[in-house]
Amino acid sequence: MLISLDWLKQYVDIKEDIKQLENTLTMIGQEVEAIDIQGKDLENVVIGQVIEYGKHPEADKLTLLKVNVGEEEPLQIVCGAPNHKLGDKVVVAKIGAVLPGDFKIKKSKIRGVESFGMLCSEVELGLGEDGDGIIILPETATVGQEYREYAGLDDVVFELEITPNRPDCLSHIGIAREVAAYYGRKVKYPDYTVSEIIESINNNHVSTRIEDKERCKRFAGRIIKNVTVQESPEWLKKRVRSMGLKPVNNIVDITNFILFEYNQPLHAYDMEKIEGKQLVVRAATPGEKIVTLDGMERELNNGELVVADENKVLAIAGIMGGENSKVTEDTKTIFLEVAYFTPENIRRTSKNIGLASDSSYRFERGLDIENVPEVLDRAAALIAELTGGEILHGVMDKYTEKYEKIEIPLNIPRLRAFMGKDIPHDTVGTILTNLGLGIKTLDQNTLLVTPPSYRGDLSRPEDLYEEVIRIYGFENIEDKMPVEEITPGKEDKGIAIVGRAKNVLAKVGLQEVINYSFVSKEAIEVLGITEPTMVISNPISEDMSVMRPTLRYSLLGNIRDNLNRNQNDLRFFEVSKVFKPGEEGLAEETYRVAMALAGKEDKTLWNPKPEAYDFFSLKGFVEKFLEYMGISRYQLTRSEDKNFHPGRSADIKIGKFVIGTFGEVHPDVAEAMGIKKERAYIAELDLTMMMQYMGNTVKYERIVKYPEVTRDLAIVLDTDVLVGAMIDSIKKTSNFIEKVELFDIYQGDKIEEGKKSVAISIVLRKKDGTLEENEINTTVEKILGLIKKSYNGEIRQ
């Protein structure tokens, strides 16, 4: 909402400067978003008079002028415009002026003749579209006066953010009431007189009827005849321009002026164009059409509320009038309408037909139904004054549902407790009275408060608390910490474990990513998911139409996007929920942990030749994560998951339950995701399932003082033997075995086809003494026997 300071001062005395007023408006709830100081681009632009006129010696189309600008010496100016003559009053941009568009006026030479300024057109001053000639002013203009002062362009316009519950503030009078209430001043309402002629308005002129009483509660009008439609006076054009509108003619400009003065839309009909001498407020019949004032033909098919005559629709009620009844230069008699249409109807219609206007913006928020007669009289008086028209005696006013006042009890002690301030009783009464609210004393602690009709947002005591506080001033209420006995709550176990998982993954060197909980239907096809999914009935977009049942698709998308941007060291993790259909149509939610690797580590001083990430890189992250999360009793078995490369993936099992899967992404899935540059590796674990297996305590053991013994074995195995399972079996053969690690796998020329050489390191230690040679040999023999018997393995020769 735009508010002109010059206009606002007509309704309330304002002594404060711009900064103070900005702060006041913001503190009382009408937040200032921007301030436009008009005329700031018109410094050094003054009124001048041509006192010498001649042709340029080197150019037939240029004139050489001497212009008096109120200084000791006239300015010599070269001009190319065709529309000036000796004695004209003109607008002069002197040297040093900076016009709109950062156009700087400097001393210049034009065809060898010096020029000390410029005569200006509307375009050059940013005031209009006429650039064919310079501005010629009336003879009454004062030479040397600043043009912005002369033209009334020295205004300040505030742009306010008005909340939807305060439609009364969408006008200058509305804001004047607020400012007056805050400073304790009087509102100066417009002073006007409605001079009616003897001829009375009646059904011989036009009849009005409301057929749709649910959507139109009031429809009033006056007839004004013998109007002269012409250009508006300068003061009215200035007001209209300050609101960002273009002046049209005196009648249209008055309706716009009243709109921003009282926050009440009006519409003027050309009486000659109303067929059948009747105006009916009704629902549109399907297929009816109207060309609205914006020049667009609109077909009405949803029972939109319209104002119509006997044969045609004249206006879409509360939104926009039609071309077929608009006021033109030939109009002699008008019907001036002021109405009240219900907000929900206007909001629905505006959305259905895709048309919004200043009128619909206000009707959607609710207007003051009781103010209709005053607005109608104010507008009629202005029209009669500026057009020479005659106002017929009487008003046509159909009022179907009368406004009922309400009384709200206000308990002063409760107000004080709410504010945390012992505000005086009289101060509360003064604030409410200044806001235009009626008050009666019910008892020593209670007031009965009656809001005015324009304050539909006030309906309960809490609303009145807000009114008192904002006018009293938030800055006048001291800060006090509440004294409460608060018992600290317990952190939810699931949330705690999610936080723990994130911390662990970050510490092991992965970077967190956060993705939307929605994926496209394509994701289900790419990953071959056959289980039921949660499909969203009203998705934000087709790419977000399914609640994701897995985190894999999102992380693969992260890998693709980063590789496409030449980021080649990718180590991601995400901890989030996945969804599947549950009971009674609700979603069943579980936490998942996902890790993703692709590319190779960036080069460093210690890593000059980085190697690409592989299955074992991811396995290391997975094992470290499980270790830190307190899960040690698990098995790795070959995975049959179709999203992963066969033979390069594993399931993580605890007992018979699979808590996760990890490995290289299947080439078909990678290709479908657009991952072409590098192999991708994904791990996904069910964190919700893991929670029941996590160890909650950390066990500490004394450091063993006896030395360890290391034995390295190279074992030849069939290629399909799972080394992880073999290592788990080895660990169980003796209490002396402290650690078993795989450090090499070889397949090549010296190894039989279908075989692989696996090198493992075994650390042996005795906790209560030094290992004897025979104990070491016995343990190694047991290990080799196990490998031979259970895995058909032999020592590599």
mmCIF file of C-alpha atoms in Angstrom, residues 410-425 427-428 431 461-462 464-480:
data_model
loop_
_atom_site.group_PDB
_atom_site.id
_atom_site.type_symbol
_atom_site.label_atom_id
_atom_site.label_comp_id
_atom_site.label_asym_id
_atom_site.label_seq_id
_atom_site.Cartn_x
_atom_site.Cartn_y
_atom_site.Cartn_z
ATOM 1 C CA LEU A 410 -12.065 -6.044 28.709
ATOM 2 C CA ASN A 411 -10.770 -7.046 32.134
ATOM 3 C CA ILE A 412 -8.095 -4.522 33.147
ATOM 4 C CA PRO A 413 -6.207 -6.790 35.648
ATOM 5 C CA ARG A 414 -5.952 -9.502 32.967
ATOM 6 C CA LEU A 415 -4.681 -6.944 30.480
ATOM 7 C CA ARG A 416 -2.003 -5.842 32.961
ATOM 8 C CA ALA A 417 -0.968 -9.459 33.611
ATOM 9 C CA PHE A 418 -0.771 -10.099 29.875
ATOM 10 C CA MET A 419 1.339 -6.986 29.294
ATOM 11 C CA GLY A 420 3.521 -7.426 32.341
ATOM 12 C CA LYS A 421 2.924 -3.749 33.044
ATOM 13 C CA ASP A 422 0.748 -1.965 35.592
ATOM 14 C CA ILE A 423 -0.823 0.351 33.007
ATOM 15 C CA PRO A 424 -3.216 2.973 34.459
ATOM 16 C CA HIS A 425 -6.951 2.485 33.928
ATOM 17 C CA THR A 427 -4.496 5.280 29.918
ATOM 18 C CA VAL A 428 -6.319 2.179 28.641
ATOM 19 C CA ILE A 431 -5.953 4.578 23.949
ATOM 20 C CA PRO A 461 -10.464 -9.455 24.575
ATOM 21 C CA GLU A 462 -7.088 -10.661 23.237
ATOM 22 C CA LEU A 464 -7.997 -5.443 22.504
ATOM 23 C CA TYR A 465 -4.840 -6.388 24.412
ATOM 24 C CA GLU A 466 -2.931 -6.068 21.144
ATOM 25 C CA GLU A 467 -4.465 -2.674 20.412
ATOM 26 C CA VAL A 468 -3.515 -1.291 23.814
ATOM 27 C CA ILE A 469 0.025 -2.686 23.670
ATOM 28 C CA ARG A 470 0.906 -1.424 20.181
ATOM 29 C CA ILE A 471 -0.347 2.104 20.875
ATOM 30 C CA TYR A 472 1.126 2.195 24.392
ATOM 31 C CA GLY A 473 4.427 1.177 22.798
ATOM 32 C CA PHE A 474 6.397 -2.049 23.052
ATOM 33 C CA GLU A 475 9.430 0.032 23.998
ATOM 34 C CA ASN A 476 7.563 1.230 27.115
ATOM 35 C CA ILE A 477 7.179 -2.287 28.499
ATOM 36 C CA GLU A 478 10.212 -3.364 30.529
ATOM 37 C CA ASP A 479 11.866 -6.696 29.830
ATOM 38 C CA LYS A 480 11.235 -9.214 32.599
#
